[in-house]
Amino acid sequence: MKKRVLSGIRATGRLHLGNYLGAVKGMIKLQNDPLYECFYMVADAHTITTPFNPNELKQNRIEIIVDYLAAGLDPQKVTLFFQSQVPQHFELAYYFSSVVSIARMQHLPTYKEKVKQYPNANTMALLNYPVLMASDILLYKADFVPVGIDQEPHLEVAREIARKMNQIYKTSFPEPQRFATQGEYIPSLKGEGKMSKSVEGSYINLTDSLDEIRKKIRSIPTSTDVGGPIIGGIKTLFILSEIFLPKDLYQEFKNKYRDKTLKYVELKDALAQAIYDELKPFQEKRSQIASDLAYIEKVISNGAYKASEVANITLKEVKEKMGLF
Ligand code: TYM
């Protein structure tokens, strides 16, 4: 039996470098390994857990599918779908909610952060976010979840739910593990916190031009003297450089830093060029795919069909074991 993989990205806008390095790269790696069967969705229903605009959501969820395809996910190998088109996710989440305490959800750091960010939108949907995410994963009995390290608290909830369901109802859910990439935590361009769509100036979009990338990389704060502790913006620079620059060039810049001979602008411009070189094929493919709406729609409807087939099997098992069938 192949191991199952599930992942998803919310439809909050264009993907940034953090999404690509922390999630999409892992998704691609597992797609290309014949030992895995992969389900990758657009978490469009999770998008409504914070304030949103329906017209933008409608467009953004398609954009994520286009991003997936342009990044190299292949619908011949993996199932790509919209979460909301497989309503079994919501049904299973409701059953799961009966084994989760309100207090456990209220104490999650991700929940607290969002409430702080949107104090007027402290909704049931937001509180329920991790339960729906556990349902996304366990509906497919996924063993692996390619996501960034920020999602670890949610995976812990999914494992707890799996254990509880197995214990109480004798279901057979696996305890899903995170599939980590080298870029599991991409820091902000501002030098503090993580790269995030909700922090202006913190991110590089996958569709940014070379000029935009250069401007953004040059803006990374590096005011401290060369050769001191690698913190703040300097740390961001070196983390990105380790990922994008050839090993010997990265080492050369590090040595120069240590020897206090580094000119930041040289490192920054080399890094900007290397990021752009990696993104260029993605950008070219993206505009090609975006113009073929019929193809995109076919991918999405096939995906919903294939995902539903698996979802129904799990849901049937759960309903039977809970006395609901
Ligand atoms: P979302 O849309 O917030 O983030 C999408 C993915 O990008 C990763 N990520 C990062 N990785 C490294 N460094 C960063 N700075 C960075 N910023 C974002 C996130 O870790 C994530 O993998 N809850 C999920 C969506 C979801 C899901 C699921 C994921 C819903 N159901 C089931 C997996 C399985 C989320 O917040 O995505």
Coordinates of C-alpha atoms and ligand atoms in Angstrom, one line a residue:
M1 CA 0.0 0.0 0.0
K2 CA 1.2 3.5 -0.9
K3 CA 1.6 6.0 1.9
R4 CA -0.8 8.9 1.6
V5 CA 0.1 12.6 1.6
L6 CA -2.2 15.6 2.1
S7 CA -1.5 19.3 2.1
G8 CA -3.3 22.5 1.4
I9 CA -2.8 26.2 1.1
R10 CA -5.4 28.9 1.9
A11 CA -6.7 31.1 -0.9
T12 CA -5.5 34.4 0.5
G13 CA -3.6 35.6 -2.6
R14 CA -0.6 34.9 -4.6
L15 CA 2.0 32.5 -3.1
H16 CA 5.1 33.9 -1.6
L17 CA 8.6 32.4 -1.2
G18 CA 7.7 31.0 2.3
N19 CA 4.8 29.0 0.9
Y20 CA 6.9 27.8 -1.9
L21 CA 9.9 26.7 0.2
G22 CA 8.0 25.5 3.3
A23 CA 5.2 23.7 1.5
V24 CA 5.2 23.4 -2.3
K25 CA 8.8 22.1 -2.6
G26 CA 7.9 19.3 -0.2
M27 CA 4.7 18.6 -2.1
I28 CA 6.7 18.3 -5.4
K29 CA 9.3 16.0 -3.8
L30 CA 6.6 13.6 -2.6
Q31 CA 4.7 13.7 -5.9
N32 CA 7.8 12.4 -7.6
D33 CA 8.2 9.4 -5.3
P34 CA 6.2 6.4 -6.4
L35 CA 5.8 5.3 -2.8
Y36 CA 3.3 8.1 -2.1
E37 CA -0.3 8.9 -3.2
C38 CA -0.7 12.7 -2.9
F39 CA -3.8 14.9 -2.4
Y40 CA -3.2 18.6 -2.6
M41 CA -6.1 21.0 -2.1
V42 CA -6.8 24.7 -2.0
A43 CA -8.1 25.3 1.6
D44 CA -10.8 27.6 0.4
A45 CA -13.1 26.9 3.3
H46 CA -10.2 27.7 5.7
T47 CA -10.0 31.1 4.0
I48 CA -13.3 32.2 5.5
T49 CA -12.0 31.8 9.1
T50 CA -10.6 35.4 8.8
P51 CA -12.2 38.4 7.1
F52 CA -12.4 37.9 3.3
N53 CA -14.0 39.2 0.2
P54 CA -16.1 36.6 -1.8
N55 CA -15.1 37.9 -5.2
E56 CA -11.4 37.7 -4.3
L57 CA -11.8 34.3 -2.8
K58 CA -13.4 33.0 -6.0
Q59 CA -10.5 34.2 -8.0
N60 CA -7.8 33.4 -5.5
R61 CA -8.7 29.8 -5.2
I62 CA -8.1 29.4 -9.0
E63 CA -4.8 31.2 -8.7
I64 CA -3.6 28.7 -6.2
I65 CA -4.4 25.8 -8.6
V66 CA -2.5 27.7 -11.3
D67 CA 0.4 28.2 -8.9
Y68 CA 0.4 24.5 -8.1
L69 CA 0.5 23.6 -11.8
A70 CA 3.2 26.2 -12.6
A71 CA 5.3 25.0 -9.8
G72 CA 5.3 21.5 -11.3
L73 CA 2.5 19.6 -9.6
D74 CA 1.2 17.2 -12.2
P75 CA -2.5 16.2 -12.2
Q76 CA -1.5 12.9 -13.8
K77 CA 0.4 12.0 -10.6
V78 CA -1.5 13.9 -7.8
T79 CA -5.1 14.9 -7.0
L80 CA -5.6 18.7 -7.0
F81 CA -8.9 20.0 -5.7
F82 CA -10.9 22.6 -3.9
Q83 CA -11.6 21.7 -0.2
S84 CA -15.2 23.1 -0.5
Q85 CA -16.0 20.8 -3.4
V86 CA -15.5 17.8 -1.2
P87 CA -18.1 18.5 1.6
Q88 CA -17.1 15.3 3.4
H89 CA -14.4 17.4 5.0
F90 CA -17.0 19.4 6.9
E91 CA -19.0 16.4 7.9
L92 CA -16.0 14.6 9.4
A93 CA -14.9 17.8 11.1
Y94 CA -18.3 17.9 12.9
Y95 CA -17.9 14.4 14.1
F96 CA -14.3 15.2 15.3
S97 CA -15.5 18.3 17.1
S98 CA -17.2 15.9 19.6
V99 CA -13.8 14.7 20.9
V100 CA -12.1 18.1 21.1
S101 CA -12.5 20.5 24.1
I102 CA -13.1 24.2 23.6
A103 CA -10.2 25.0 26.0
R104 CA -7.7 23.1 23.9
M105 CA -8.6 25.1 20.8
Q106 CA -8.6 28.4 22.7
H107 CA -5.0 27.8 23.9
L108 CA -3.5 27.3 20.5
P109 CA -0.9 29.9 19.6
T110 CA -2.2 30.2 16.1
Y111 CA -5.7 30.9 17.4
K112 CA -4.5 33.5 19.8
E113 CA -2.5 35.3 17.1
K114 CA -5.4 35.5 14.8
V115 CA -7.7 36.9 17.5
K116 CA -5.1 39.5 18.2
Q117 CA -4.9 40.4 14.5
Y118 CA -8.7 40.5 14.0
P119 CA -10.3 41.2 17.4
N120 CA -13.7 41.7 15.8
A121 CA -13.7 38.4 14.0
N122 CA -13.4 35.9 16.8
T123 CA -15.7 33.3 15.2
M124 CA -16.6 29.7 15.7
A125 CA -15.0 29.0 12.3
L126 CA -11.7 30.4 13.5
L127 CA -11.9 28.3 16.7
N128 CA -12.7 25.3 14.7
Y129 CA -9.8 25.8 12.2
P130 CA -7.6 23.0 13.6
V131 CA -10.5 20.6 13.7
L132 CA -11.3 21.1 10.0
M133 CA -7.6 20.8 9.3
A134 CA -7.4 17.5 11.1
S135 CA -10.4 16.4 9.1
D136 CA -8.7 17.4 5.8
I137 CA -5.7 15.2 6.7
L138 CA -7.5 12.2 8.3
L139 CA -10.2 12.0 5.7
Y140 CA -7.5 10.6 3.4
K141 CA -5.7 8.8 6.3
A142 CA -2.6 10.7 5.3
D143 CA 0.7 9.7 6.9
F144 CA 2.6 12.8 5.8
V145 CA 1.8 16.5 5.5
P146 CA 4.2 18.8 3.7
V147 CA 3.9 22.1 5.5
G148 CA 6.1 24.7 7.2
I149 CA 7.0 24.5 10.8
D150 CA 4.3 27.0 11.8
Q151 CA 1.7 24.3 11.2
E152 CA 3.2 21.9 13.8
P153 CA 0.6 22.9 16.5
H154 CA -2.2 22.0 14.1
L155 CA -0.6 18.7 13.3
E156 CA -0.4 17.9 17.0
V157 CA -4.1 18.5 17.2
A158 CA -4.7 16.1 14.3
R159 CA -2.6 13.4 16.0
E160 CA -4.6 13.9 19.2
I161 CA -7.9 13.6 17.4
A162 CA -6.6 10.4 15.6
R163 CA -5.6 8.9 18.9
K164 CA -8.9 9.7 20.6
M165 CA -11.0 8.5 17.7
N166 CA -9.1 5.2 17.6
Q167 CA -9.4 4.8 21.3
I168 CA -13.1 5.6 21.7
Y169 CA -14.5 4.3 18.4
K170 CA -11.8 1.8 17.3
T171 CA -11.2 3.7 14.0
S172 CA -7.9 3.2 12.2
F173 CA -6.5 6.7 11.7
P174 CA -2.7 7.1 11.3
E175 CA -0.9 9.8 13.4
P176 CA 0.2 12.2 10.6
Q177 CA 3.7 13.5 10.6
R178 CA 5.0 16.8 9.1
F179 CA 7.2 16.4 6.0
A180 CA 9.8 19.0 6.5
T181 CA 11.8 20.9 3.8
Q182 CA 15.1 22.8 4.1
G183 CA 12.9 26.0 4.0
E184 CA 10.5 25.0 6.8
Y185 CA 10.9 28.4 8.4
I186 CA 11.5 31.4 6.0
P187 CA 12.1 34.5 8.0
S188 CA 10.7 38.0 7.2
L189 CA 12.6 40.4 4.9
K190 CA 12.2 42.8 7.7
G191 CA 14.5 40.7 9.9
E192 CA 12.0 39.9 12.6
G193 CA 9.4 37.1 12.6
K194 CA 8.4 35.0 9.6
M195 CA 7.8 35.8 6.0
S196 CA 4.0 36.3 5.9
K197 CA 1.4 37.6 3.5
S198 CA -0.2 39.6 6.3
V199 CA 3.0 41.6 7.0
E200 CA 3.6 44.2 4.3
G201 CA 7.3 44.3 3.2
S202 CA 8.0 40.8 4.7
Y203 CA 7.7 38.7 1.5
I204 CA 8.7 38.0 -2.1
N205 CA 5.9 36.9 -4.4
L206 CA 6.6 34.0 -6.7
T207 CA 5.5 36.3 -9.6
D208 CA 7.9 39.2 -8.7
S209 CA 10.2 40.5 -11.4
L210 CA 13.9 40.6 -11.1
D211 CA 13.7 44.3 -10.3
E212 CA 11.1 43.8 -7.6
I213 CA 13.1 41.0 -6.0
R214 CA 16.3 43.1 -6.1
K215 CA 14.6 46.0 -4.5
K216 CA 13.1 43.9 -1.8
I217 CA 16.4 42.0 -1.0
R218 CA 18.3 45.3 -0.9
S219 CA 15.8 46.6 1.7
I220 CA 16.7 43.8 4.1
P221 CA 18.1 45.6 7.2
T222 CA 21.8 44.9 7.6
S223 CA 22.9 48.0 9.5
T224 CA 25.0 46.1 12.1
D225 CA 28.7 45.9 11.4
V226 CA 30.0 43.1 9.2
G227 CA 31.4 40.2 11.2
G228 CA 29.2 40.4 14.3
P229 CA 26.5 37.9 15.4
I230 CA 24.3 36.7 12.6
I231 CA 20.9 38.0 13.7
G232 CA 17.9 39.9 12.3
G233 CA 18.1 40.9 8.6
I234 CA 21.6 39.4 8.3
K235 CA 20.2 36.1 9.4
T236 CA 17.4 36.3 6.8
L237 CA 20.0 37.0 4.1
F238 CA 22.2 34.0 5.0
I239 CA 19.2 31.6 5.4
L240 CA 18.0 32.6 1.9
S241 CA 21.5 32.5 0.5
E242 CA 22.1 29.0 1.8
I243 CA 19.0 27.8 0.0
F244 CA 19.5 29.7 -3.3
L245 CA 23.2 30.2 -3.9
P246 CA 25.6 27.5 -5.0
K247 CA 27.4 26.0 -2.0
D248 CA 30.8 27.4 -2.8
L249 CA 29.5 30.9 -3.4
Y250 CA 27.5 30.8 -0.2
Q251 CA 30.7 29.7 1.7
E252 CA 32.7 32.5 0.0
F253 CA 30.2 35.1 1.2
K254 CA 30.2 33.6 4.7
N255 CA 34.0 33.7 4.9
K256 CA 34.0 37.3 3.7
Y257 CA 31.5 38.1 6.5
R258 CA 33.7 36.5 9.1
D259 CA 36.8 38.3 7.7
K260 CA 34.8 41.6 7.7
T261 CA 35.4 42.1 4.0
L262 CA 31.8 41.5 2.8
K263 CA 30.0 44.2 0.8
Y264 CA 26.3 43.5 1.6
V265 CA 25.2 44.8 -1.8
E266 CA 27.2 42.1 -3.6
L267 CA 25.6 39.3 -1.5
K268 CA 22.2 40.9 -1.9
D269 CA 22.4 41.2 -5.7
A270 CA 23.8 37.7 -6.1
L271 CA 20.9 36.4 -4.0
A272 CA 18.3 38.4 -5.9
Q273 CA 19.6 37.0 -9.2
A274 CA 19.6 33.4 -7.8
I275 CA 16.0 33.7 -6.5
Y276 CA 14.9 35.1 -9.8
D277 CA 16.6 32.4 -11.8
E278 CA 14.7 29.7 -9.8
L279 CA 11.4 31.6 -10.2
K280 CA 11.7 32.4 -13.9
P281 CA 10.6 29.0 -15.3
F282 CA 7.7 29.1 -12.8
Q283 CA 6.6 32.5 -14.0
E284 CA 6.8 31.5 -17.7
K285 CA 4.8 28.4 -17.1
R286 CA 2.3 30.3 -15.0
S287 CA 1.2 32.7 -17.7
Q288 CA 0.9 29.8 -20.2
I289 CA -1.3 27.8 -17.9
A290 CA -3.4 30.8 -16.7
S291 CA -4.6 31.3 -20.3
D292 CA -6.1 27.8 -20.5
L293 CA -9.2 28.0 -18.3
A294 CA -10.8 24.9 -19.7
Y295 CA -7.8 22.8 -18.7
I296 CA -7.8 24.3 -15.2
E297 CA -11.5 23.6 -14.7
K298 CA -11.0 20.0 -15.9
V299 CA -8.2 19.5 -13.4
I300 CA -10.4 20.8 -10.6
S301 CA -13.5 18.8 -11.4
N302 CA -11.4 15.6 -11.8
G303 CA -9.7 16.3 -8.5
A304 CA -13.0 16.7 -6.6
Y305 CA -14.2 13.4 -8.0
K306 CA -11.1 11.4 -7.1
A307 CA -10.9 13.0 -3.6
S308 CA -14.5 12.2 -3.0
E309 CA -14.0 8.5 -3.7
V310 CA -11.4 8.2 -0.9
A311 CA -13.3 10.5 1.4
N312 CA -16.5 8.4 1.2
I313 CA -14.7 5.3 2.4
T314 CA -13.3 7.0 5.5
L315 CA -16.6 8.7 6.3
K316 CA -18.5 5.5 6.0
E317 CA -16.2 3.8 8.5
V318 CA -16.5 6.7 11.0
K319 CA -20.3 6.8 10.7
E320 CA -20.6 3.1 11.2
K321 CA -18.3 3.1 14.2
M322 CA -20.1 6.1 15.8
G323 CA -23.6 4.5 15.3
L324 CA -24.7 6.9 12.6
F325 CA -25.0 4.6 9.6
Ligands
TYM1 P1 -1.2 28.8 4.8 O1 -2.0 29.2 3.6 O2 -1.1 29.8 5.9 O3 0.3 28.5 4.4 C1 0.6 27.6 3.3 C2 1.8 26.9 3.6 O4 3.0 27.8 3.6 C3 3.8 27.5 4.7 N1 4.4 28.8 5.1 C4 5.7 28.9 5.4 N2 6.7 28.0 5.4 C5 8.0 28.4 5.7 N3 8.2 29.7 6.0 C6 7.3 30.7 6.0 N4 7.5 31.9 6.3 C7 5.9 30.3 5.7 N5 4.7 30.9 5.6 C8 3.8 30.0 5.3 C9 2.8 27.0 5.8 O5 3.5 26.3 6.8 C10 1.9 26.2 5.0 O6 2.4 24.9 4.8 N6 -3.4 25.6 7.8 C11 -2.7 25.6 6.5 C12 -3.7 25.3 5.4 C13 -4.3 24.0 5.5 C14 -3.7 22.7 5.5 C15 -4.7 21.7 5.7 C16 -2.3 22.3 5.4 C17 -5.6 23.7 5.7 N7 -5.8 22.4 5.9 C18 -4.3 20.3 5.8 C19 -2.0 21.0 5.4 C20 -3.0 20.0 5.6 C21 -2.2 27.1 6.3 O7 -2.3 27.8 7.2 O8 -1.7 27.4 5.2

